[in-house]
Coordinates of C-alpha atoms in Angstrom, one line a residue:
Chain A
M1 CA 100.2 -19.9 -167.3
T2 CA 100.3 -17.4 -170.2
T3 CA 101.5 -20.0 -172.7
E4 CA 98.7 -22.3 -171.8
T5 CA 96.0 -19.7 -172.3
R6 CA 97.6 -18.9 -175.6
T7 CA 97.6 -22.4 -176.9
S8 CA 94.1 -23.1 -175.9
R9 CA 93.0 -19.9 -177.6
A10 CA 94.9 -21.0 -180.7
E11 CA 93.0 -24.3 -180.7
L12 CA 89.7 -22.5 -180.4
S13 CA 90.3 -20.1 -183.2
P14 CA 88.5 -20.9 -186.4
K15 CA 90.3 -23.1 -188.9
P16 CA 91.8 -21.2 -191.9
P17 CA 89.4 -20.8 -194.9
T18 CA 89.0 -23.6 -197.4
K19 CA 92.2 -24.2 -199.4
T20 CA 92.6 -23.2 -203.0
K21 CA 95.5 -24.3 -205.1
R22 CA 97.2 -21.0 -204.6
S23 CA 97.0 -21.0 -200.8
N24 CA 98.2 -24.5 -200.8
K25 CA 101.4 -23.4 -202.6
A26 CA 101.8 -20.5 -200.2
K27 CA 101.4 -22.9 -197.3
T28 CA 104.1 -25.2 -198.6
R29 CA 106.3 -22.1 -198.9
A30 CA 105.5 -21.0 -195.4
V31 CA 106.4 -24.5 -194.1
L32 CA 109.6 -24.4 -196.0
T33 CA 110.5 -21.0 -194.6
E34 CA 109.8 -22.3 -191.1
F35 CA 112.1 -25.3 -191.6
S36 CA 114.8 -23.3 -193.1
M37 CA 114.7 -21.0 -190.1
V38 CA 115.0 -23.9 -187.6
A39 CA 117.5 -25.9 -189.7
P40 CA 120.8 -24.0 -188.8
A41 CA 120.3 -24.3 -185.1
V42 CA 119.4 -28.0 -185.4
L43 CA 122.4 -28.6 -187.6
V44 CA 124.9 -27.0 -185.3
Y45 CA 123.3 -28.6 -182.2
V46 CA 123.0 -32.1 -183.7
G47 CA 126.4 -32.0 -185.5
L48 CA 128.5 -31.0 -182.6
L49 CA 126.6 -32.0 -179.5
V50 CA 124.2 -34.9 -180.3
V51 CA 126.4 -36.8 -182.7
P52 CA 129.4 -36.6 -180.3
V53 CA 127.2 -38.0 -177.5
L54 CA 126.2 -40.9 -179.8
F55 CA 129.8 -41.4 -180.8
A56 CA 130.7 -41.6 -177.1
F57 CA 128.1 -44.3 -176.6
Y58 CA 129.4 -46.2 -179.7
Y59 CA 133.1 -46.0 -178.8
S60 CA 132.4 -47.0 -175.3
L61 CA 131.5 -50.4 -176.7
T62 CA 134.7 -50.7 -178.7
D63 CA 138.4 -51.1 -178.2
Y64 CA 139.2 -48.0 -180.3
N65 CA 142.5 -46.3 -179.8
G66 CA 141.9 -43.2 -181.9
F67 CA 144.3 -44.0 -184.8
P68 CA 142.4 -43.5 -188.1
S69 CA 144.1 -46.7 -189.4
Q70 CA 142.5 -48.8 -186.7
T71 CA 138.9 -50.0 -187.2
P72 CA 137.1 -50.0 -183.9
K73 CA 136.4 -53.5 -182.8
F74 CA 133.1 -54.2 -180.9
V75 CA 133.9 -55.5 -177.4
G76 CA 130.5 -55.2 -175.7
F77 CA 130.6 -54.0 -172.1
K78 CA 134.2 -54.9 -171.5
N79 CA 135.2 -51.2 -171.0
F80 CA 132.5 -50.8 -168.3
E81 CA 133.6 -54.1 -166.7
R82 CA 137.1 -52.7 -166.6
I83 CA 136.0 -49.5 -165.0
F84 CA 134.1 -51.2 -162.2
E85 CA 136.9 -53.7 -161.6
S86 CA 139.7 -51.1 -161.4
A87 CA 140.0 -49.8 -157.9
D88 CA 141.6 -46.7 -159.4
V89 CA 138.7 -45.7 -161.6
K90 CA 136.2 -46.6 -158.9
G91 CA 138.0 -44.3 -156.5
T92 CA 137.8 -41.6 -159.1
M93 CA 134.1 -42.0 -159.4
V94 CA 133.6 -42.0 -155.6
L95 CA 135.7 -38.9 -155.4
T96 CA 133.7 -37.2 -158.1
G97 CA 130.5 -38.0 -156.3
I98 CA 131.9 -36.7 -153.0
V99 CA 133.0 -33.4 -154.7
A100 CA 129.6 -33.0 -156.4
A101 CA 127.6 -33.9 -153.3
V102 CA 129.6 -32.2 -150.5
G103 CA 130.5 -29.3 -152.8
S104 CA 127.0 -28.5 -153.8
L105 CA 125.7 -28.7 -150.2
L106 CA 128.5 -26.3 -149.0
V107 CA 128.0 -24.0 -151.9
N108 CA 124.2 -23.8 -151.2
F109 CA 124.7 -23.5 -147.5
A110 CA 127.1 -20.5 -148.0
A111 CA 124.9 -19.0 -150.7
L112 CA 121.7 -19.2 -148.6
G113 CA 123.4 -17.8 -145.5
M114 CA 124.8 -14.9 -147.5
A115 CA 121.5 -14.3 -149.3
L116 CA 119.7 -13.9 -146.0
L117 CA 122.4 -11.4 -144.8
L118 CA 122.4 -9.4 -148.0
Q119 CA 118.7 -9.5 -148.6
K120 CA 117.8 -5.8 -148.3
T121 CA 118.8 -3.7 -151.3
N122 CA 121.2 -0.9 -150.2
R123 CA 124.6 0.3 -151.1
F124 CA 126.5 -1.8 -148.6
N125 CA 124.6 -5.0 -149.6
T126 CA 125.2 -4.4 -153.3
F127 CA 128.9 -4.0 -152.6
G128 CA 128.7 -7.3 -150.6
R129 CA 127.0 -9.1 -153.4
V130 CA 129.6 -8.0 -155.9
V131 CA 132.4 -9.1 -153.7
M132 CA 130.8 -12.5 -153.0
F133 CA 130.2 -13.0 -156.7
Y134 CA 133.5 -11.8 -158.3
P135 CA 135.4 -15.1 -158.1
H136 CA 132.9 -16.6 -160.4
V137 CA 133.9 -14.4 -163.3
L138 CA 137.5 -15.7 -163.0
S139 CA 138.3 -18.8 -164.9
M140 CA 138.5 -21.9 -162.6
L141 CA 142.0 -22.5 -164.1
V142 CA 143.2 -19.1 -162.9
V143 CA 141.5 -19.6 -159.6
G144 CA 143.3 -22.9 -159.1
F145 CA 146.7 -21.5 -160.0
L146 CA 146.1 -18.5 -157.7
W147 CA 145.2 -20.7 -154.7
A148 CA 148.1 -23.1 -155.4
A149 CA 150.4 -20.1 -155.1
I150 CA 148.7 -19.0 -151.9
L151 CA 148.4 -22.4 -150.2
G152 CA 151.5 -24.1 -151.6
P153 CA 154.5 -25.1 -149.4
Q154 CA 156.1 -21.7 -150.0
G155 CA 152.7 -19.9 -150.3
A156 CA 151.5 -16.9 -148.4
V157 CA 149.6 -18.8 -145.7
N158 CA 152.5 -21.0 -144.8
T159 CA 154.9 -18.1 -144.8
L160 CA 152.6 -16.3 -142.4
R161 CA 152.5 -19.4 -140.1
E162 CA 156.2 -19.5 -140.1
V163 CA 156.4 -15.9 -139.0
L164 CA 154.0 -16.8 -136.2
G165 CA 156.3 -19.7 -135.3
Q166 CA 154.0 -22.5 -136.4
G167 CA 154.7 -25.4 -138.7
D168 CA 153.5 -25.8 -142.4
L169 CA 150.0 -27.0 -143.1
P170 CA 150.0 -29.6 -146.0
F171 CA 147.1 -28.0 -147.9
L172 CA 148.1 -29.5 -151.2
S173 CA 150.6 -32.2 -150.2
D174 CA 148.5 -34.5 -148.0
P175 CA 145.9 -36.5 -149.8
L176 CA 143.0 -35.8 -147.5
W177 CA 144.0 -32.1 -147.0
A178 CA 144.2 -31.7 -150.8
L179 CA 140.7 -33.0 -151.4
W180 CA 139.2 -30.6 -148.8
T181 CA 141.3 -27.7 -150.0
M182 CA 140.0 -28.3 -153.5
V183 CA 136.4 -28.4 -152.3
G184 CA 137.0 -25.2 -150.3
V185 CA 138.4 -23.5 -153.4
I186 CA 135.4 -24.6 -155.5
V187 CA 133.0 -23.3 -152.8
W188 CA 134.9 -20.0 -152.7
A189 CA 134.7 -19.6 -156.4
Q190 CA 131.2 -20.9 -157.1
F191 CA 128.8 -19.9 -154.3
G192 CA 128.2 -16.4 -155.8
V193 CA 126.0 -17.9 -158.5
Q194 CA 123.7 -19.6 -156.1
L195 CA 123.7 -16.5 -154.0
V196 CA 122.2 -14.6 -156.9
L197 CA 119.5 -17.4 -157.3
Y198 CA 118.6 -17.3 -153.6
L199 CA 118.4 -13.5 -153.7
A200 CA 116.0 -13.8 -156.6
G201 CA 114.0 -16.5 -154.7
L202 CA 113.8 -14.3 -151.6
Q203 CA 112.3 -11.5 -153.6
T204 CA 109.4 -13.7 -154.5
I205 CA 108.3 -14.2 -150.9
P206 CA 105.3 -11.8 -150.3
A207 CA 106.2 -9.1 -147.8
E208 CA 102.7 -9.4 -146.3
L209 CA 103.3 -13.0 -145.4
L210 CA 106.5 -12.1 -143.5
E211 CA 104.7 -9.1 -141.9
A212 CA 101.8 -11.2 -140.7
A213 CA 104.1 -13.8 -139.1
R214 CA 106.0 -11.0 -137.4
I215 CA 102.8 -9.5 -136.0
D216 CA 101.9 -13.0 -134.7
G217 CA 105.1 -12.7 -132.7
A218 CA 107.4 -15.0 -134.6
N219 CA 111.1 -14.5 -133.9
K220 CA 113.8 -14.5 -136.6
W221 CA 114.4 -18.2 -136.5
Q222 CA 110.7 -19.1 -136.5
L223 CA 110.2 -16.7 -139.4
F224 CA 112.9 -18.5 -141.3
R225 CA 111.8 -21.9 -140.3
S226 CA 108.1 -21.5 -141.2
V227 CA 107.9 -18.8 -143.8
T228 CA 111.2 -18.2 -145.7
W229 CA 112.5 -21.8 -145.9
P230 CA 109.3 -23.4 -147.2
A231 CA 108.9 -20.6 -149.7
L232 CA 112.5 -21.1 -150.9
G233 CA 112.1 -24.9 -151.0
P234 CA 111.8 -25.2 -154.8
T235 CA 114.7 -22.8 -155.4
A236 CA 116.9 -24.7 -153.0
T237 CA 116.2 -28.1 -154.5
V238 CA 116.8 -26.9 -158.0
A239 CA 119.9 -24.9 -156.9
I240 CA 121.4 -27.9 -155.1
I241 CA 120.9 -30.3 -158.0
T242 CA 122.1 -27.9 -160.7
S243 CA 125.3 -27.1 -158.7
G244 CA 125.7 -30.8 -158.3
I245 CA 125.5 -31.2 -162.1
S246 CA 128.1 -28.6 -162.7
L247 CA 130.4 -30.0 -160.0
L248 CA 130.3 -33.4 -161.6
K249 CA 132.4 -32.0 -164.5
T250 CA 135.1 -30.5 -162.2
Y251 CA 138.2 -30.4 -164.4
D252 CA 140.0 -27.0 -164.7
V253 CA 140.6 -26.5 -161.0
V254 CA 142.1 -30.0 -160.7
V255 CA 144.5 -29.2 -163.5
S256 CA 145.8 -26.0 -162.0
L257 CA 145.4 -26.6 -158.2
T258 CA 146.6 -30.2 -157.6
G259 CA 147.2 -31.9 -161.0
G260 CA 145.1 -34.8 -159.6
G261 CA 147.6 -35.5 -156.9
P262 CA 149.0 -36.2 -154.4
A263 CA 148.7 -39.9 -155.2
G264 CA 145.5 -39.4 -157.3
S265 CA 143.6 -38.1 -154.3
T266 CA 142.0 -35.3 -156.2
K267 CA 141.6 -37.0 -159.6
T268 CA 138.0 -36.4 -160.7
L269 CA 136.3 -38.4 -163.5
A270 CA 136.5 -35.5 -166.0
Y271 CA 140.2 -35.2 -165.2
E272 CA 140.7 -38.9 -165.6
I273 CA 138.9 -38.8 -169.0
L274 CA 140.7 -35.8 -170.5
S275 CA 144.1 -36.0 -168.9
V276 CA 144.7 -39.8 -168.4
S277 CA 142.6 -42.0 -170.7
F278 CA 142.6 -39.9 -173.8
P279 CA 146.3 -39.0 -174.0
E280 CA 147.0 -42.7 -173.4
R281 CA 144.9 -43.4 -176.4
R282 CA 142.4 -45.5 -174.6
I283 CA 139.4 -44.0 -176.4
G284 CA 137.1 -46.9 -175.7
L285 CA 137.7 -46.6 -172.0
A286 CA 137.5 -42.8 -172.0
S287 CA 134.2 -43.0 -173.8
A288 CA 132.8 -45.5 -171.3
E289 CA 133.8 -43.1 -168.5
S290 CA 132.1 -40.2 -170.4
V291 CA 129.0 -42.3 -170.9
L292 CA 128.8 -42.8 -167.1
L293 CA 129.1 -39.1 -166.5
I294 CA 126.5 -38.3 -169.1
I295 CA 124.1 -40.8 -167.5
A296 CA 124.8 -39.3 -164.0
A297 CA 124.1 -35.8 -165.3
A298 CA 121.0 -36.9 -167.1
I299 CA 119.6 -38.5 -164.0
L300 CA 120.2 -35.3 -162.0
A301 CA 118.8 -33.2 -164.9
F302 CA 115.5 -35.2 -165.1
T303 CA 115.2 -34.8 -161.3
V304 CA 115.4 -31.1 -161.8
L305 CA 112.8 -31.1 -164.5
A306 CA 110.5 -33.3 -162.5
L307 CA 110.9 -31.2 -159.4
R308 CA 110.4 -28.0 -161.4
K309 CA 107.2 -29.3 -163.0
K310 CA 105.9 -30.3 -159.6
A311 CA 106.8 -26.9 -158.1
D312 CA 105.0 -25.2 -161.0
E313 CA 101.9 -27.3 -160.5
G314 CA 102.1 -26.5 -156.8
A315 CA 102.3 -22.8 -157.5
E316 CA 99.4 -22.9 -159.8
S317 CA 97.1 -24.7 -157.3
V318 CA 97.8 -22.0 -154.6
Chain B
M1 CA 113.2 -3.1 -129.5
R2 CA 114.8 -0.4 -131.6
K3 CA 118.1 -0.8 -129.7
T4 CA 118.3 -4.6 -130.3
A5 CA 117.6 -4.0 -134.0
T6 CA 120.5 -1.5 -134.3
I7 CA 122.8 -3.9 -132.5
S8 CA 121.9 -6.8 -134.6
N9 CA 122.3 -4.7 -137.7
A10 CA 125.7 -3.5 -136.6
L11 CA 126.7 -7.1 -135.9
R12 CA 125.5 -8.1 -139.4
I13 CA 127.4 -5.3 -141.1
S14 CA 130.6 -6.1 -139.3
F15 CA 130.3 -9.8 -140.0
V16 CA 129.6 -9.3 -143.7
G17 CA 132.4 -6.7 -143.9
L18 CA 134.8 -9.3 -142.5
L19 CA 133.6 -11.9 -144.9
C20 CA 134.1 -9.4 -147.8
L21 CA 137.6 -8.8 -146.7
A22 CA 138.3 -12.5 -146.5
M23 CA 136.9 -13.0 -150.0
L24 CA 139.2 -10.2 -151.3
V25 CA 142.4 -11.5 -149.7
P26 CA 143.4 -13.7 -152.7
M27 CA 142.8 -10.7 -155.0
Y28 CA 145.0 -8.5 -152.7
L29 CA 147.8 -11.1 -152.7
L30 CA 147.5 -11.4 -156.5
I31 CA 147.9 -7.6 -157.0
V32 CA 150.6 -6.8 -154.5
N33 CA 152.8 -9.8 -155.4
S34 CA 152.7 -8.9 -159.1
F35 CA 155.0 -6.0 -158.2
K36 CA 157.6 -7.9 -156.1
D37 CA 160.7 -10.0 -156.7
Q38 CA 160.7 -13.7 -155.7
Q39 CA 162.6 -13.0 -152.5
S40 CA 160.1 -10.6 -151.1
I41 CA 157.1 -12.7 -152.3
L42 CA 158.5 -15.6 -150.3
S43 CA 159.5 -13.7 -147.2
A44 CA 156.6 -11.2 -146.9
P45 CA 153.7 -12.1 -149.2
F46 CA 151.2 -9.8 -147.5
E47 CA 153.5 -6.8 -147.4
L48 CA 152.8 -3.8 -149.6
N49 CA 155.9 -1.7 -150.0
L50 CA 155.4 1.1 -152.6
A51 CA 159.1 2.0 -152.4
T52 CA 160.3 -1.3 -153.8
A53 CA 157.3 -2.0 -156.0
T54 CA 158.3 -2.5 -159.7
P55 CA 156.3 -3.0 -162.8
D56 CA 159.2 -5.0 -164.4
F57 CA 157.6 -8.4 -163.8
L58 CA 154.3 -7.3 -165.3
I59 CA 156.2 -6.1 -168.4
Q60 CA 158.1 -9.4 -168.6
A61 CA 154.8 -11.3 -168.3
W62 CA 153.3 -9.2 -171.0
N63 CA 156.2 -10.0 -173.3
S64 CA 156.5 -13.6 -172.2
R65 CA 157.7 -16.1 -174.9
E66 CA 155.3 -18.9 -173.9
F67 CA 152.3 -16.6 -173.8
S68 CA 152.0 -13.4 -175.6
V69 CA 149.2 -11.7 -173.6
P70 CA 147.9 -9.3 -176.3
F71 CA 147.6 -12.3 -178.7
G72 CA 145.7 -14.3 -176.1
Y73 CA 143.3 -11.3 -175.5
L74 CA 142.8 -11.0 -179.2
I75 CA 142.0 -14.7 -179.8
T76 CA 139.7 -14.8 -176.8
C77 CA 137.8 -11.7 -177.7
G78 CA 137.5 -13.0 -181.2
L79 CA 136.1 -16.2 -179.8
V80 CA 133.6 -14.4 -177.6
I81 CA 132.3 -12.4 -180.5
C82 CA 132.2 -15.2 -183.1
V83 CA 130.6 -17.7 -180.7
N84 CA 127.9 -15.1 -179.9
I85 CA 127.3 -14.3 -183.5
V86 CA 126.9 -17.9 -184.5
S87 CA 124.8 -18.8 -181.4
I88 CA 122.5 -15.9 -181.5
G89 CA 122.3 -16.0 -185.3
V90 CA 121.1 -19.5 -185.5
C91 CA 119.0 -19.4 -182.3
A92 CA 116.9 -16.3 -183.0
P93 CA 115.2 -17.6 -186.1
A94 CA 114.7 -21.1 -184.7
A95 CA 113.3 -19.7 -181.4
Y96 CA 111.0 -17.4 -183.4
V97 CA 109.5 -20.3 -185.3
I98 CA 109.2 -22.5 -182.3
A99 CA 107.6 -19.8 -180.2
R100 CA 105.1 -18.8 -182.9
S101 CA 104.1 -22.2 -184.2
P102 CA 101.7 -24.3 -182.1
K103 CA 102.7 -27.4 -184.0
A104 CA 103.5 -30.4 -181.9
L105 CA 106.6 -31.0 -184.0
F106 CA 108.2 -27.7 -182.9
R107 CA 107.3 -28.4 -179.3
A108 CA 109.2 -31.7 -179.6
I109 CA 112.1 -29.9 -181.2
L110 CA 112.2 -27.5 -178.2
L111 CA 112.3 -30.4 -175.8
F112 CA 115.1 -32.1 -177.8
F113 CA 117.1 -28.9 -177.5
I114 CA 116.4 -28.5 -173.8
A115 CA 117.8 -32.0 -173.2
G116 CA 121.1 -30.7 -174.5
M117 CA 121.4 -28.2 -171.7
F118 CA 122.5 -31.0 -169.4
I119 CA 125.2 -32.6 -171.6
P120 CA 128.5 -32.1 -169.8
T121 CA 130.3 -30.5 -172.8
Q122 CA 133.9 -31.0 -171.6
V123 CA 133.3 -34.7 -171.3
I124 CA 132.2 -35.1 -174.9
L125 CA 135.3 -33.3 -176.2
I126 CA 136.9 -36.6 -177.2
P127 CA 134.2 -37.7 -179.7
V128 CA 133.9 -34.0 -180.9
I129 CA 137.5 -34.4 -182.0
F130 CA 136.5 -37.1 -184.4
V131 CA 133.6 -35.1 -185.8
L132 CA 135.8 -32.0 -186.3
R133 CA 138.5 -34.1 -187.9
G134 CA 135.8 -35.4 -190.3
L135 CA 134.9 -31.8 -191.2
G136 CA 138.5 -30.8 -191.5
L137 CA 138.1 -28.3 -188.8
M138 CA 140.2 -29.9 -186.0
G139 CA 142.8 -27.6 -184.6
T140 CA 141.3 -24.6 -186.2
F141 CA 139.6 -21.4 -184.9
P142 CA 136.3 -22.0 -186.9
G143 CA 136.1 -25.5 -185.4
L144 CA 136.5 -24.2 -181.9
V145 CA 133.9 -21.5 -182.6
L146 CA 131.4 -24.1 -183.9
F147 CA 131.8 -26.4 -181.0
M148 CA 131.5 -23.6 -178.4
A149 CA 128.5 -22.2 -180.2
S150 CA 126.8 -25.5 -180.2
A151 CA 127.4 -25.8 -176.5
T152 CA 125.5 -22.5 -176.0
V153 CA 122.7 -23.3 -178.4
P154 CA 120.3 -25.2 -176.0
F155 CA 120.3 -22.4 -173.3
T156 CA 120.1 -19.6 -175.8
L157 CA 117.3 -21.2 -177.7
F158 CA 115.4 -21.9 -174.6
V159 CA 115.5 -18.4 -173.1
F160 CA 114.8 -16.8 -176.6
T161 CA 111.7 -19.0 -177.0
G162 CA 110.4 -18.1 -173.6
F163 CA 111.0 -14.4 -174.3
I164 CA 109.4 -14.3 -177.8
R165 CA 106.3 -16.0 -176.4
L166 CA 105.8 -13.0 -174.2
L167 CA 105.9 -10.6 -177.2
P168 CA 102.4 -9.8 -178.6
K169 CA 101.5 -11.8 -181.7
A170 CA 99.7 -8.8 -183.1
L171 CA 103.1 -7.3 -184.0
D172 CA 103.8 -10.2 -186.4
E173 CA 100.3 -10.1 -187.8
A174 CA 100.5 -6.4 -188.5
A175 CA 103.9 -6.9 -190.2
S176 CA 102.6 -9.7 -192.4
M177 CA 99.5 -7.7 -193.3
D178 CA 102.0 -5.0 -194.5
G179 CA 103.6 -7.7 -196.6
A180 CA 106.7 -8.5 -194.6
G181 CA 108.2 -11.9 -194.9
R182 CA 109.0 -14.0 -191.8
L183 CA 112.7 -13.3 -191.8
Y184 CA 112.1 -9.5 -192.3
T185 CA 109.6 -9.6 -189.4
L186 CA 112.1 -11.4 -187.2
W187 CA 115.1 -9.2 -187.8
R188 CA 113.4 -5.9 -188.2
I189 CA 110.6 -6.1 -185.7
V190 CA 111.0 -9.0 -183.2
F191 CA 114.8 -9.0 -182.8
P192 CA 115.1 -5.3 -181.8
L193 CA 112.5 -6.0 -179.0
M194 CA 114.7 -8.9 -177.8
K195 CA 117.5 -6.6 -176.6
P196 CA 117.3 -7.4 -172.9
I197 CA 117.4 -11.1 -173.4
V198 CA 120.1 -10.9 -176.1
A199 CA 122.2 -8.8 -173.7
T200 CA 121.7 -11.5 -171.0
V201 CA 122.6 -14.3 -173.3
F202 CA 125.6 -12.4 -174.7
I203 CA 127.0 -11.7 -171.2
L204 CA 126.5 -15.3 -170.0
N205 CA 128.0 -16.8 -173.2
A206 CA 130.9 -14.4 -173.0
L207 CA 131.7 -15.4 -169.4
G208 CA 131.6 -19.0 -170.4
V209 CA 133.7 -18.7 -173.5
W210 CA 136.3 -16.4 -171.8
N211 CA 136.8 -18.8 -168.9
D212 CA 136.6 -22.1 -170.8
F213 CA 139.9 -24.1 -170.7
A214 CA 139.1 -27.7 -171.7
S215 CA 137.7 -26.9 -175.2
P216 CA 140.4 -24.6 -176.5
Q217 CA 143.1 -26.9 -174.9
V218 CA 141.8 -30.0 -176.6
I219 CA 140.5 -28.6 -179.9
L220 CA 143.2 -26.0 -180.7
G221 CA 145.9 -28.2 -179.3
P222 CA 149.6 -27.3 -179.2
G223 CA 150.2 -27.6 -182.9
S224 CA 147.9 -24.9 -184.1
G225 CA 149.9 -22.0 -182.6
L226 CA 146.6 -20.5 -181.4
Y227 CA 145.9 -20.0 -177.7
T228 CA 143.4 -18.3 -175.6
V229 CA 144.0 -16.5 -172.3
T230 CA 143.3 -19.7 -170.3
T231 CA 145.5 -22.0 -172.4
G232 CA 148.2 -19.4 -172.5
V233 CA 148.1 -19.1 -168.7
Y234 CA 148.3 -22.9 -168.6
A235 CA 151.3 -23.0 -170.9
S236 CA 153.3 -20.4 -169.0
V237 CA 152.2 -20.7 -165.4
G238 CA 152.0 -24.5 -165.5
Q239 CA 155.6 -24.6 -166.6
Y240 CA 157.0 -22.1 -164.0
S241 CA 154.6 -22.7 -161.1
A242 CA 157.5 -22.2 -158.6
D243 CA 158.6 -18.9 -160.1
Y244 CA 156.1 -16.6 -158.4
T245 CA 157.5 -13.6 -160.4
K246 CA 156.0 -15.3 -163.4
V247 CA 152.9 -16.7 -161.8
F248 CA 151.4 -13.7 -160.1
P249 CA 151.9 -11.1 -163.0
T250 CA 150.6 -13.6 -165.6
L251 CA 147.5 -14.4 -163.6
L252 CA 146.9 -10.7 -162.9
L253 CA 147.1 -9.9 -166.6
A254 CA 144.7 -12.8 -167.3
V255 CA 142.0 -11.6 -164.9
V256 CA 142.2 -7.8 -165.3
P257 CA 140.0 -7.4 -168.4
I258 CA 137.2 -9.7 -167.3
L259 CA 137.2 -8.2 -163.8
L260 CA 137.0 -4.7 -165.2
I261 CA 134.1 -5.6 -167.4
F262 CA 132.4 -7.3 -164.5
I263 CA 132.8 -4.3 -162.2
L264 CA 131.4 -2.0 -164.9
M265 CA 128.5 -4.3 -165.8
Q266 CA 127.9 -6.1 -162.5
R267 CA 124.3 -5.1 -162.3
Y268 CA 123.6 -6.6 -165.7
V269 CA 125.7 -9.7 -165.1
M270 CA 123.9 -10.6 -161.9
S271 CA 120.4 -9.7 -162.9
G272 CA 120.9 -11.5 -166.2
L273 CA 122.1 -14.6 -164.4
A274 CA 119.0 -14.5 -162.1
A275 CA 116.7 -14.0 -165.0
G276 CA 118.4 -16.8 -167.1
A277 CA 118.4 -19.2 -164.2
T278 CA 114.8 -18.8 -163.1
K279 CA 113.8 -19.2 -166.7
G280 CA 116.0 -22.3 -167.1

């Protein structure tokens, strides 16, 4: 809103007075200053983020093995063909998709529920928010090790079950169990962030709107269904997709919680790239896998931007 | 009416209270088991017995051969500070120019930067290795700082630009009337006004840098002799994952500083996150 009025005002403002030689020189200098102020950021960003992405695209089309002595040989889309032919890598991609989709749904479900419970600002709720959020400040690597120590065969939970006379639960040793244990740990650690977003979103709902609905006799569920949820819609879509993007890169927790096992049942794409393909010097293949992840993240990112733009336009028309 | 409200409120409070307890159980286990020997960890992990509690295992973890904890703290704190200096240092001038110039070129540059927010940084670590090797910075601290800073540049630049646009232009005009150059105006007049957003960016970047594992693991590598808290934890805990007298104390030492900082600054961390995210 504000930026638009500003730009239109800038366009309306009178053009600078006619140029003399001196002001021309000053203008060149001003432009040079501007560029020199932008240059460092562009340099760092392009050098270490954009160029590597381009490298990934390039290497994905070669058979490079990473040794400086080998010149990368162009092999076309062979790496991608290999990825889509190998059941192993396909399974990894499906698994990454499941973790991202199911994980972000669960994270958002938990976050929205907690946000509704902790909506009012008082001491107890502030304490609750802090407790719900704290796992996020821990490194996912540490979180994974901690839960591995708790849920492992000799961990606290199974010890407790033994005391109660029950058998061990295979949290990390059964392929299916391990996958859902990992998703559960991710949800435990990550939903605090989305909780903060939903709390911010809830604050933007006008109190009069809720009050009016209440006076009209709406019960709690109706209030949520027809006032709160529609108002939170844009927040929710963006929160689900952004958490999906961040879960696509799941890596640290795999390293520390399961090591990709048992039998590759928790091997995500990021883990496959960094811990399998790269150490085995299959740079071409690893790059092709990276390219697929970058494309998936880009698709999700453009969805966020498009939705956000639509939401902004919707807000302006109200 | 009043009565049902109190009942539902009591229900809500006890439900949230139970959830809070459940969220804290792993932390409780981490703390009590850092003071026990392997035998009592295995036989009674939930038990807290002050009579037999001993700080020996924490001291051993602190002096561990695989992972010298103070060294890890030092390197990680250094990283947090250097990454923030580089990131804020390059982003503030760029954001200032982008926010103040209506030129289409600068709007395009901003979009180009925003696109970078969605690059999965840990996945491009492999090509980054070749770039850093070309610069002669592979396996070094400055190389890691540069890469981590570049990863924070898109977000930092984006929120800085949004914030500067809200600052009145009259300030700059007054300064330039008084003969101040653009850099002087930026660092002496605009930047001090950016305190809230700089604090937000600093906190979020610090959290990200402190917790990152993939970048230091790949870029520093085992040969450099440098390790951060996360790679140190990986080296020592990964190796002895069955020896809980090593696992729990090491993990506790790794999380204590960041948890303390979070508890002291929780209001700023959480409001900063909300502000950053609604802007992003």
